[in-house]
Amino acid sequence: MSLYRTADQIKTMQIRGAGTIARAAAEALSEHAKSLDAPDIAAWKSEMQTAARVLLDTRPTAVSLPNAIHVVMQSMENAKTIPEARGAVKIAASSFISSSRNAVAEIGKIGARYIRDGFVVLTHCNSQAALACLLTAKEDGRDFRVIATEVRPWWQGHKTIQTLHDAGIPTDLIVDSAVRFFIKEVDLVIVGADAIAVNGTVTNKIGTGQIALVAHESRVRFIVAAESYKFAPETIHGKETLVEERDPGEVLSPGIRARLPSVRVRNPVFDQTPPGYIDLILTEFGAISPHMAYAIMRDHPGWQIQG
Ligand code: RI2
């Protein structure tokens, strides 16, 4: 698949999920490098920068995307010839992809330990990292139930319930607004993350902040499953995480909107959960308090956002 096609699929949500888009971008850069030709290495690198920009411009929130692109692009920096640069990009991309998959699996093992027999676990959206915790707990023989939200307007909850069903995990599907109604049944909330700021604020699918608030009110543990490339190092230097606002047509059809010209439809797809509502963040290096976000950025400085 061409890099431009991958970029289009990320933009239109055919490829989605913070970790998945990061791996798809790394793969796209590697494939692009394979066939890209230029008169000299400087021109080749500049073409690669243009291609990277196309991927960076697809979705603004999930920091995994620029972090992945950065590690791949950085690998070609010292290359003196095109074949050398191509080789470096290929190695960096495949190493990012495999370490990303390993990170999800490692988080699954850690997260599974928090799920006990008889638990009811609530999850929101369709996070591979959060699902890894649930699937590993099931593989470990744990007997528990999941409550999954629908996740308007993209219905990512439908993907989640399919996966849970296929794994034989008993699941209840609820509408997004029913979380407070059901919270008394819930023992643990596990969600994923698109970006984590230096102060431990977690940006994730719209609705996550409300769920965290309700969990906090009911003293239900709230856990975020997030690989280290979900941490946003540029927040150290004051850059804020942008919340993507998508087309109103995803929420209300153009026909209905045309009849209601005074109604503005808003469609932010992420929100922010402050660290005070988060008990733990599970990374591939272990469980941390959200207040330790800086330590992850300091100890793993490979992830840097491109400007
Ligand atoms: P993993 C998704 O974003 C959701 O917000 C999900 O919680 C998050 O990425 C993390 O997913 P979207 O692409 O990386 O559906 O854990 O907007 O799979």
PDB file of C-alpha atoms in Angstrom, residues 21 27 31 77 86 96 101 108 115 121-122 125 139 197 201 221-223 230 233 253 255 262 270:
ATOM      1  CA  ILE A  21      -1.738   4.204  13.482  1.00  0.00           C
ATOM      2  CA  GLU A  27       5.448   0.519   7.987  1.00  0.00           C
ATOM      3  CA  GLU A  31       7.747   0.813   2.220  1.00  0.00           C
ATOM      4  CA  GLU A  77      20.139  11.063   9.833  1.00  0.00           C
ATOM      5  CA  ARG A  86      16.925   2.832   3.094  1.00  0.00           C
ATOM      6  CA  PHE A  96       9.514   0.107  16.340  1.00  0.00           C
ATOM      7  CA  ARG A 101       3.699  -5.092  19.851  1.00  0.00           C
ATOM      8  CA  GLY A 108      -1.434  -7.048  29.064  1.00  0.00           C
ATOM      9  CA  ILE A 115      -8.309  -8.282  37.406  1.00  0.00           C
ATOM     10  CA  VAL A 121     -14.295  -4.299  34.478  1.00  0.00           C
ATOM     11  CA  LEU A 122     -15.515  -1.301  32.518  1.00  0.00           C
ATOM     12  CA  CYS A 125     -13.492   2.713  23.189  1.00  0.00           C
ATOM     13  CA  GLU A 139      -5.985 -16.607  29.291  1.00  0.00           C
ATOM     14  CA  ALA A 197       1.279  14.977  29.225  1.00  0.00           C
ATOM     15  CA  THR A 201      -3.034  14.261  32.223  1.00  0.00           C
ATOM     16  CA  ARG A 221     -10.065   2.171  40.570  1.00  0.00           C
ATOM     17  CA  PHE A 222      -9.282   3.848  37.236  1.00  0.00           C
ATOM     18  CA  ILE A 223      -6.330   2.447  35.266  1.00  0.00           C
ATOM     19  CA  LYS A 230       1.967   7.546  24.260  1.00  0.00           C
ATOM     20  CA  PRO A 233       7.765  14.867  25.574  1.00  0.00           C
ATOM     21  CA  SER A 253     -26.723  13.794   9.021  1.00  0.00           C
ATOM     22  CA  GLY A 255     -30.222  16.483   5.959  1.00  0.00           C
ATOM     23  CA  SER A 262     -29.274  27.557  14.278  1.00  0.00           C
ATOM     24  CA  PHE A 270     -10.899  13.145  22.645  1.00  0.00           C
TER      25      PHE A 270
END
